[in-house]
mmCIF file of N, CA and C in Angstrom:
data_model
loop_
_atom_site.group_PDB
_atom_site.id
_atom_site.type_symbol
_atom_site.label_atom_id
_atom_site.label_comp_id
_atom_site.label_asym_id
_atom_site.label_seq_id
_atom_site.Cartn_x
_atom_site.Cartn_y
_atom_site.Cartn_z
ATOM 1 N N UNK A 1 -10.122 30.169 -16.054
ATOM 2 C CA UNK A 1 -8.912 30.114 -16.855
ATOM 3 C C UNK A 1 -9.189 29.212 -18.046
ATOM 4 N N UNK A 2 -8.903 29.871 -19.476
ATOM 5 C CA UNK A 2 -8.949 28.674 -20.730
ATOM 6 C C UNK A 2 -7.576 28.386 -20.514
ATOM 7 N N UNK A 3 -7.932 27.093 -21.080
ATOM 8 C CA UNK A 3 -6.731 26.563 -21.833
ATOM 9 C C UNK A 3 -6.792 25.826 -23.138
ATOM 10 N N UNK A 4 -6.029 25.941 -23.732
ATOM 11 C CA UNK A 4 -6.119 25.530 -25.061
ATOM 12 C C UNK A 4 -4.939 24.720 -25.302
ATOM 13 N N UNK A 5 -5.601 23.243 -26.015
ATOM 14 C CA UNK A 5 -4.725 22.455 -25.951
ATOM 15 C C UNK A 5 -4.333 22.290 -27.295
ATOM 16 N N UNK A 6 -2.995 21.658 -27.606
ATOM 17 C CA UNK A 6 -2.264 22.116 -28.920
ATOM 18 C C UNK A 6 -2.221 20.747 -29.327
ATOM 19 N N UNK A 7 -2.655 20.388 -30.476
ATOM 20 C CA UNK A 7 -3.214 18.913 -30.795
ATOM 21 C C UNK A 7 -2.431 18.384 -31.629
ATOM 22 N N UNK A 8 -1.144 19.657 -32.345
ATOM 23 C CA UNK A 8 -0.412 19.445 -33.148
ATOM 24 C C UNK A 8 1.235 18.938 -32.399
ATOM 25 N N UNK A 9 1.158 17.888 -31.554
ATOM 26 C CA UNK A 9 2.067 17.843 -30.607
ATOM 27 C C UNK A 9 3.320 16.333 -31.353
ATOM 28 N N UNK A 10 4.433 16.958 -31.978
ATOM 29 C CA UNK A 10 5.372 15.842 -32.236
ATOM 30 C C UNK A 10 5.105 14.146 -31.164
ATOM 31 N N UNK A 11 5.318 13.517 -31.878
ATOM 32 C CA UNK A 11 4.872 11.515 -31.379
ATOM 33 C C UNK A 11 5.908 11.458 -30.464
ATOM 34 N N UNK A 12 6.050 11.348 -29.822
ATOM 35 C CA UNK A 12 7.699 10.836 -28.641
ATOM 36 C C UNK A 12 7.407 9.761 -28.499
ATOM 37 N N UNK A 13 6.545 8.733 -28.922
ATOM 38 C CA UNK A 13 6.020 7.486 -28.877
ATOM 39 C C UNK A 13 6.987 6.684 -29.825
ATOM 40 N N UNK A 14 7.950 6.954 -30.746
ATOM 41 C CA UNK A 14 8.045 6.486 -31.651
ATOM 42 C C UNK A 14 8.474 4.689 -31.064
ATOM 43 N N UNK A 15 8.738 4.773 -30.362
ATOM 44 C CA UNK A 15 9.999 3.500 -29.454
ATOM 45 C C UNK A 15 8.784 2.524 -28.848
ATOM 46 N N UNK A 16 7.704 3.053 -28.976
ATOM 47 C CA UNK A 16 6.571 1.806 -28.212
ATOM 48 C C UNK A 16 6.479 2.068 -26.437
ATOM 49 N N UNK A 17 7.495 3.370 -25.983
ATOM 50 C CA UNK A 17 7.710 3.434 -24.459
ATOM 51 C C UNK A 17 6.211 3.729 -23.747
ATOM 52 N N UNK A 18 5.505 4.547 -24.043
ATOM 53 C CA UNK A 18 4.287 4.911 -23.318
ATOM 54 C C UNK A 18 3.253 4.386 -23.842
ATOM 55 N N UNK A 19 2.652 2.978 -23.031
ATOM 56 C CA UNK A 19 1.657 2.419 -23.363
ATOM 57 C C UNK A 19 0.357 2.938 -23.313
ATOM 58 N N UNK A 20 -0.088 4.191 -21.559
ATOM 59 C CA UNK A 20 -0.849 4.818 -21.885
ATOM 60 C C UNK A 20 -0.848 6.405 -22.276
ATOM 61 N N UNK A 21 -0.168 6.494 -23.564
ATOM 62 C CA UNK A 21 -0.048 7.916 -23.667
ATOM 63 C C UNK A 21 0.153 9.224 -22.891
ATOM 64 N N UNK A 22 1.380 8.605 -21.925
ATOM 65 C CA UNK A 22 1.992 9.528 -20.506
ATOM 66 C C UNK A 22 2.552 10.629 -21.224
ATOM 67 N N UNK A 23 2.967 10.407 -22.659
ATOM 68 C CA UNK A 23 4.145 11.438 -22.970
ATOM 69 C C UNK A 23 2.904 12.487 -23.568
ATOM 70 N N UNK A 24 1.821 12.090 -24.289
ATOM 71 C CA UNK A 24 0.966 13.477 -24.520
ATOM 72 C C UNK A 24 -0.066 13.792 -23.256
ATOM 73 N N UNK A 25 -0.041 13.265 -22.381
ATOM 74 C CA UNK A 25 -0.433 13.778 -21.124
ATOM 75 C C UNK A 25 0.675 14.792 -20.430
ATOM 76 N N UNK A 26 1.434 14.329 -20.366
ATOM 77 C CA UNK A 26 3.139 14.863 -19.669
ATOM 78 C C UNK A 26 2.996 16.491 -20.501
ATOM 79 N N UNK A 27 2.992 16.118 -21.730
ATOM 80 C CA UNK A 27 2.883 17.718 -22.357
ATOM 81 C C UNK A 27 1.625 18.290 -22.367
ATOM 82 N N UNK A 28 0.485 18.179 -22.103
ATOM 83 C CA UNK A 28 -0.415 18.761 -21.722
ATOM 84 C C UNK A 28 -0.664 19.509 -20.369
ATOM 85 N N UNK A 29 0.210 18.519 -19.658
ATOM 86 C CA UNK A 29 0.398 19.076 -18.056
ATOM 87 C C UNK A 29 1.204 20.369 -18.380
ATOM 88 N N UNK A 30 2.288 20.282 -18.839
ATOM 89 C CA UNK A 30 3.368 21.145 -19.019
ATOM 90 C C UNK A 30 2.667 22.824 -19.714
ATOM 91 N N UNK A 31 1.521 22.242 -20.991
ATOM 92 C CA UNK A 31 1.197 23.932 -21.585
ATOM 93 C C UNK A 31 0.177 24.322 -20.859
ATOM 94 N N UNK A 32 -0.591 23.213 -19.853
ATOM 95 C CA UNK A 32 -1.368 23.963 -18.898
ATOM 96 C C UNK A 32 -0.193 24.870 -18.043
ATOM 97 N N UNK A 33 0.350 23.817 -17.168
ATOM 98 C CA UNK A 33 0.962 25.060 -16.099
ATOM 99 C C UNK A 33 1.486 26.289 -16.684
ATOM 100 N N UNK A 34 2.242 25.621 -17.894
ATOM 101 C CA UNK A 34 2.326 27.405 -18.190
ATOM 102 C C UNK A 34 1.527 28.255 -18.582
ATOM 103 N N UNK A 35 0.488 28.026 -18.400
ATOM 104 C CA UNK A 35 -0.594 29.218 -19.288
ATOM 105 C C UNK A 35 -1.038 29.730 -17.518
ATOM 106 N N UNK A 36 -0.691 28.889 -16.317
ATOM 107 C CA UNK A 36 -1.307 29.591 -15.201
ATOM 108 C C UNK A 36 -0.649 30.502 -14.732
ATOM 109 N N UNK A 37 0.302 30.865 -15.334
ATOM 110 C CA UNK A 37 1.306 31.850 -14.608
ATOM 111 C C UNK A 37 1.285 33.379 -15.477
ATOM 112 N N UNK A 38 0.120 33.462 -16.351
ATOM 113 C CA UNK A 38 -0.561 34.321 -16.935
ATOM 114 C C UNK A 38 -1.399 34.644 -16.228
ATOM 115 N N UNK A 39 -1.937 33.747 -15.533
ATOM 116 C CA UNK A 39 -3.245 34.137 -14.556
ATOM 117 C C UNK A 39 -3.939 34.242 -13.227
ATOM 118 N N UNK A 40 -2.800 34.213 -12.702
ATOM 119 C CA UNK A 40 -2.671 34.617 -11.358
ATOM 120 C C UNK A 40 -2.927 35.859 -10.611
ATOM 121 N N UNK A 41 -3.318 36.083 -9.902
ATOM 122 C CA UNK A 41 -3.616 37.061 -8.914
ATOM 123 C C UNK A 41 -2.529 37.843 -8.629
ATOM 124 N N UNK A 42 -1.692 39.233 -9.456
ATOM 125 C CA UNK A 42 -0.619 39.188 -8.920
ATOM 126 C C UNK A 42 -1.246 41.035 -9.820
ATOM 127 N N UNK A 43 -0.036 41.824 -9.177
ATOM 128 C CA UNK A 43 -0.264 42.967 -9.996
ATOM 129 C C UNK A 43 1.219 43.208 -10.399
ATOM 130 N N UNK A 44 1.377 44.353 -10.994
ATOM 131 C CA UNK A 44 2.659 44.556 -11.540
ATOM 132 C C UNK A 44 3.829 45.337 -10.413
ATOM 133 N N UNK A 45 3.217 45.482 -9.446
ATOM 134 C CA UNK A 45 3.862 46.351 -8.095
ATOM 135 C C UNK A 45 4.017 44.943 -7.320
ATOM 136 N N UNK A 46 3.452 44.195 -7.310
ATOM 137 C CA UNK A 46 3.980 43.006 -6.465
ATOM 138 C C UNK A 46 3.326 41.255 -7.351
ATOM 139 N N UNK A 47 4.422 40.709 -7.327
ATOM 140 C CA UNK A 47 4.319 39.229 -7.986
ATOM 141 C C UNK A 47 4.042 38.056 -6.633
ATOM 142 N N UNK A 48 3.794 38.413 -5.810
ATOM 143 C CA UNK A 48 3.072 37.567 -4.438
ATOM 144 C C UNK A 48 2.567 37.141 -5.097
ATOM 145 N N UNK A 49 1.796 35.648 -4.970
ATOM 146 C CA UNK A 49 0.497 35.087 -4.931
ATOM 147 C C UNK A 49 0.194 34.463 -3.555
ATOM 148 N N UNK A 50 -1.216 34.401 -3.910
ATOM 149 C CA UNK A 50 -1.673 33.567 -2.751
ATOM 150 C C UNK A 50 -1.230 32.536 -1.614
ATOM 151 N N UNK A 51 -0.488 31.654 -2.966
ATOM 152 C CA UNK A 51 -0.188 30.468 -2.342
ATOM 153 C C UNK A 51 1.284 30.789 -1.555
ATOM 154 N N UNK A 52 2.127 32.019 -2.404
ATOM 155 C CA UNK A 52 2.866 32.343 -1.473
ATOM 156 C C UNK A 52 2.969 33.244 0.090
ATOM 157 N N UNK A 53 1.657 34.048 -0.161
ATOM 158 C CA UNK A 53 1.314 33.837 1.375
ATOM 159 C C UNK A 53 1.237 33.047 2.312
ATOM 160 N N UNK A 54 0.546 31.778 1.931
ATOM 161 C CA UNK A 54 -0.143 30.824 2.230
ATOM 162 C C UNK A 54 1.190 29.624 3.343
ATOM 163 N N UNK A 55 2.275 29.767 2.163
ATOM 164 C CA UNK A 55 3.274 29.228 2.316
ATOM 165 C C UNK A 55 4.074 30.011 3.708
ATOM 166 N N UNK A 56 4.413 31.352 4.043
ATOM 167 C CA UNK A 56 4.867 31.707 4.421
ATOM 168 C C UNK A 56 4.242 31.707 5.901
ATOM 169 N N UNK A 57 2.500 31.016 6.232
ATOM 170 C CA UNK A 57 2.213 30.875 7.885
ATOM 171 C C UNK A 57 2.328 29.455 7.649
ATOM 172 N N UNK A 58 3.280 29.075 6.963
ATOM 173 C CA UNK A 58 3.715 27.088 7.329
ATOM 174 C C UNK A 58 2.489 26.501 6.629
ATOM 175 N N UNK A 59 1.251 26.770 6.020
ATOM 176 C CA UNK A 59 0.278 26.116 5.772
ATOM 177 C C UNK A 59 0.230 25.325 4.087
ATOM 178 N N UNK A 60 1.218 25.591 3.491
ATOM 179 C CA UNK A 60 1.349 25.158 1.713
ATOM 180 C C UNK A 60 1.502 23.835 1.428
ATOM 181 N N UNK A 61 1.928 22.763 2.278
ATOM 182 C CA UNK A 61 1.902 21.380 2.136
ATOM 183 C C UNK A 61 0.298 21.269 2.337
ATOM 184 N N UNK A 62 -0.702 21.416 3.660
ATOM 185 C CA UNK A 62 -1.653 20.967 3.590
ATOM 186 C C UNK A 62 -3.027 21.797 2.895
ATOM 187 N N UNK A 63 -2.577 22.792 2.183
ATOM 188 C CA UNK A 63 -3.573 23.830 1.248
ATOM 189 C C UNK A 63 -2.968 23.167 -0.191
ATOM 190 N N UNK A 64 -2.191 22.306 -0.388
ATOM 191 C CA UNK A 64 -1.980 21.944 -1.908
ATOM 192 C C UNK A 64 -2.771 20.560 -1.882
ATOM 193 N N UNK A 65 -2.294 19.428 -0.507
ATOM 194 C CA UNK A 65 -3.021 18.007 -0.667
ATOM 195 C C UNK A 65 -4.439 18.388 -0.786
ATOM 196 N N UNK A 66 -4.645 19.316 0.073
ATOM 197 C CA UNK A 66 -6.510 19.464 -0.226
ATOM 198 C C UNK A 66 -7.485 19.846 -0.943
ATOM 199 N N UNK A 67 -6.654 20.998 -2.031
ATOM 200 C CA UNK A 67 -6.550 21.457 -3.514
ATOM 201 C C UNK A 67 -6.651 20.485 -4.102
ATOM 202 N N UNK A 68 -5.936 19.202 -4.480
ATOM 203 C CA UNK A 68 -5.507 18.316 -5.267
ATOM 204 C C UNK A 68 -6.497 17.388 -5.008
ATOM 205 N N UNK A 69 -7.138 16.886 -3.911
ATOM 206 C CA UNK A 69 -7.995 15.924 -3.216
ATOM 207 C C UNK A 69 -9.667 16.850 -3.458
ATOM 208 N N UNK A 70 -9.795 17.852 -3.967
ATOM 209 C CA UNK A 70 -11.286 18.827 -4.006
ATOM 210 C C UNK A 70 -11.105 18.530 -5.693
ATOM 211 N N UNK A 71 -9.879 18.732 -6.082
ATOM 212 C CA UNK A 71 -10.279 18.992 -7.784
ATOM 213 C C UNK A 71 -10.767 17.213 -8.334
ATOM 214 N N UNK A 72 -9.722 15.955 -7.521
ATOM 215 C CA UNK A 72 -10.014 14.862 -7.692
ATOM 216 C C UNK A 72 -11.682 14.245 -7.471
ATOM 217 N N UNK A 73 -12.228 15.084 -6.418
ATOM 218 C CA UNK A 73 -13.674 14.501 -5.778
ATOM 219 C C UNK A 73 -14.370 15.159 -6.566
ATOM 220 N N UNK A 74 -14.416 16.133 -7.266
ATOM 221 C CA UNK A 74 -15.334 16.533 -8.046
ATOM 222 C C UNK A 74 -15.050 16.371 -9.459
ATOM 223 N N UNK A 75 -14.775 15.538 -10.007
ATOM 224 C CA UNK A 75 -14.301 15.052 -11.480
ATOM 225 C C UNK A 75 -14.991 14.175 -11.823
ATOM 226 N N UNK A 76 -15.853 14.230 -12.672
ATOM 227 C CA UNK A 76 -17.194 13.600 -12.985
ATOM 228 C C UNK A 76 -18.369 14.008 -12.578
ATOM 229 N N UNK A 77 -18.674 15.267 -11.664
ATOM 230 C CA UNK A 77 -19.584 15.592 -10.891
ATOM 231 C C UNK A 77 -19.808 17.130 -11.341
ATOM 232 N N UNK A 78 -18.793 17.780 -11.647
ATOM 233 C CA UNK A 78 -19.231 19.036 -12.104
ATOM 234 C C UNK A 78 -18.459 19.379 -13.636
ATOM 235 N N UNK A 79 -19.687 19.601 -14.099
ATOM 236 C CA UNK A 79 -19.376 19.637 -15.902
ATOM 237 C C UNK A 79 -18.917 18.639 -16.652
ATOM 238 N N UNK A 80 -19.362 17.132 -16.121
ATOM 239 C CA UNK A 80 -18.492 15.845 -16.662
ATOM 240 C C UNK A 80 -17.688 15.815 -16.235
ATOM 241 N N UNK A 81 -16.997 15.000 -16.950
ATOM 242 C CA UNK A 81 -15.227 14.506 -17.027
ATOM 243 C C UNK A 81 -14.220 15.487 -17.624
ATOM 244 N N UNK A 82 -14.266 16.121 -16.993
ATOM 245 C CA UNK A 82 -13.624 17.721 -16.970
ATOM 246 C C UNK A 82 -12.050 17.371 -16.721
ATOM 247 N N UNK A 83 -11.200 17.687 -17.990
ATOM 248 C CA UNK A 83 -10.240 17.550 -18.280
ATOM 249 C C UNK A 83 -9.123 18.411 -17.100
ATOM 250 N N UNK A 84 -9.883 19.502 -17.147
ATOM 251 C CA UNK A 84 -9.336 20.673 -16.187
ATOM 252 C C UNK A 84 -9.600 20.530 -14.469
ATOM 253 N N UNK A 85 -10.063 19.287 -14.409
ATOM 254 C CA UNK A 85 -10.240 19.075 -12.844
ATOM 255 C C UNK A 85 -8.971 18.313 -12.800
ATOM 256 N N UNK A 86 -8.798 17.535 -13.434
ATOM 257 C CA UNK A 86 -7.761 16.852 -13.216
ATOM 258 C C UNK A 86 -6.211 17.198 -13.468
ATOM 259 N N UNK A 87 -6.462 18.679 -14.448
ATOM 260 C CA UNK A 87 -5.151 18.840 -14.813
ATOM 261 C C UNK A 87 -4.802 19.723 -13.363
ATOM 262 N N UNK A 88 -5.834 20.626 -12.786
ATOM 263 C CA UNK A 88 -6.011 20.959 -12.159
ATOM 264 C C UNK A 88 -5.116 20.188 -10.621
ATOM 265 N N UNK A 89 -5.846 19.417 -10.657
ATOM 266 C CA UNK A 89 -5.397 18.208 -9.069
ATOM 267 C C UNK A 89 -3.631 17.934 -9.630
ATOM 268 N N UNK A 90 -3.504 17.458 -11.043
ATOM 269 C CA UNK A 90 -2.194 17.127 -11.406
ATOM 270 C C UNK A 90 -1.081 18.399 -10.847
ATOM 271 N N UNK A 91 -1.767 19.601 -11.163
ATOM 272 C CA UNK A 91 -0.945 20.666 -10.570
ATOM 273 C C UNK A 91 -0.978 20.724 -9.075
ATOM 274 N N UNK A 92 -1.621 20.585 -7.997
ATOM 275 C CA UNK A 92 -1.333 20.911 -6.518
ATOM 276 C C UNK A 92 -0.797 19.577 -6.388
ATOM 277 N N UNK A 93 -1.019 18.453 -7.139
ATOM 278 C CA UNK A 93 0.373 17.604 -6.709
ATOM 279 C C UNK A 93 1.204 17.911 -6.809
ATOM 280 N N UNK A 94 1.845 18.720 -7.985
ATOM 281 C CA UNK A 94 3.080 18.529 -8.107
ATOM 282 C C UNK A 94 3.564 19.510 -7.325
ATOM 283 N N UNK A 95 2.765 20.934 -6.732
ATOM 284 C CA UNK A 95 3.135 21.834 -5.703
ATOM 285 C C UNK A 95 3.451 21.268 -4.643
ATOM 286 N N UNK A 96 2.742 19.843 -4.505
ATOM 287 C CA UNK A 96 2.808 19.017 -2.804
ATOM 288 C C UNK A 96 4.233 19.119 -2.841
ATOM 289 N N UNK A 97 4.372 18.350 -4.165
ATOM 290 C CA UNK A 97 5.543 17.381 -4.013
ATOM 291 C C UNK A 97 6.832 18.392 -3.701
ATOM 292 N N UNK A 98 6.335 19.912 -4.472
ATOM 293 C CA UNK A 98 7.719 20.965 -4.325
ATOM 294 C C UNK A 98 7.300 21.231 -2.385
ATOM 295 N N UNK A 99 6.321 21.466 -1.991
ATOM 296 C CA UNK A 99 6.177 22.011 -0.578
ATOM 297 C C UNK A 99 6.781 20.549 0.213
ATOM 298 N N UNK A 100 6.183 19.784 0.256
ATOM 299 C CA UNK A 100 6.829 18.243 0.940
ATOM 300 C C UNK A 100 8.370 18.321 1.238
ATOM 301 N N UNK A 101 8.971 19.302 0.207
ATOM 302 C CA UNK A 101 10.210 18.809 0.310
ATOM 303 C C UNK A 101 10.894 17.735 -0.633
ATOM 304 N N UNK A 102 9.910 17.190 -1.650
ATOM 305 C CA UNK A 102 10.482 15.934 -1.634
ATOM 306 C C UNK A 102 11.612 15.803 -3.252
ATOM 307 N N UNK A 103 11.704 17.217 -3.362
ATOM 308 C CA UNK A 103 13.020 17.649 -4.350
ATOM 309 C C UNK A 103 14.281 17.292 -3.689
ATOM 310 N N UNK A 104 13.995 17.535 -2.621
ATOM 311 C CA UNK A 104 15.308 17.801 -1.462
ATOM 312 C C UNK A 104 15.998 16.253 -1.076
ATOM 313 N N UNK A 105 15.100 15.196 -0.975
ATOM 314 C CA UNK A 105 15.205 13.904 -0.175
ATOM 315 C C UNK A 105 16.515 13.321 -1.626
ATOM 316 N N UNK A 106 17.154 12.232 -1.022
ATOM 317 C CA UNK A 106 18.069 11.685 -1.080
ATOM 318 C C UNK A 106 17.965 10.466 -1.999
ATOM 319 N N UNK A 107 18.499 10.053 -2.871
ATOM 320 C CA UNK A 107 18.204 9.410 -4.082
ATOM 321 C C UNK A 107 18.124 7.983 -3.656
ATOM 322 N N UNK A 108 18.413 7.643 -2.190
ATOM 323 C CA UNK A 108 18.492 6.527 -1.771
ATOM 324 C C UNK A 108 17.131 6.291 -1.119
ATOM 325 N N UNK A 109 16.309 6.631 -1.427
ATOM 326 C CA UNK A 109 14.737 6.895 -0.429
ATOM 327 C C UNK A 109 14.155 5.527 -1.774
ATOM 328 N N UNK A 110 13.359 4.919 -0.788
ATOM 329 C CA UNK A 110 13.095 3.886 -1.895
ATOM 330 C C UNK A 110 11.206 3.287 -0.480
ATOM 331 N N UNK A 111 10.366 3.384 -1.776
ATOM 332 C CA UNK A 111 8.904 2.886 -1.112
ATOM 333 C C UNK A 111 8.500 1.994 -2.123
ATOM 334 N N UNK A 112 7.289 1.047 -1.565
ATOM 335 C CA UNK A 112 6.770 0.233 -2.373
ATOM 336 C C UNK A 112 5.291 0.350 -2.421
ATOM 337 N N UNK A 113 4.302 -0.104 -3.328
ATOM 338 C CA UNK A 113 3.755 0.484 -3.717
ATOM 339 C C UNK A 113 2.366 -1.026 -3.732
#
């Protein structure tokens, strides 16, 4: 999968808020994922994917942490510091986080860190 990153991206910095440049990371995450939903395994008779199989024998929480934990271990190891390993891992987190449930949990949930 290419992706092509858009370099011409408005400052949301203006206020001094993101010290390490979360907000042009944040949008890089964002035109990756959408460019993956171009490229998926899907035909025009059925929009299944994989992962929604995957999901449906109970297995999508622990096929996303391990996705996310394979793209992290090999980042620096295959093709350099491969931007796309990580945007990569950034995405089956955030699938964890939709499979986990943890859209669902209660605004009073509080961890430390």
């Amino acid at each position: 999968i290419m992706f092509e990153l858009k370099l011409d991206m408005p400052d949301n910095n203006q206020n001094g808020f993101w010290k390490y440049s979360e907000d042009k990371t944040l949008k890089e995450i964002e035109q990756y994922l959408s460019s993956t939903y171009h490229a998926h395994y899907t035909s025009e008779q059925s929009k299944t994917q994989t992962l929604d199989l995957i999901e449906s024998i109970g297995d999508a929480e622990p096929f996303t942490r391990s996705n996310a934990i394979k793209y992290l271990s090999r980042f620096g190891k295959k093709n350099g510091k491969s931007k796309m390993d990580i945007l990569k891992a950034i995405h089956y987190c955030i699938l964890l986080y939709h499979f986990a449930g943890l859209h669902n949990e209660t605004k009073g949930t509080y961890e430390t860190f």
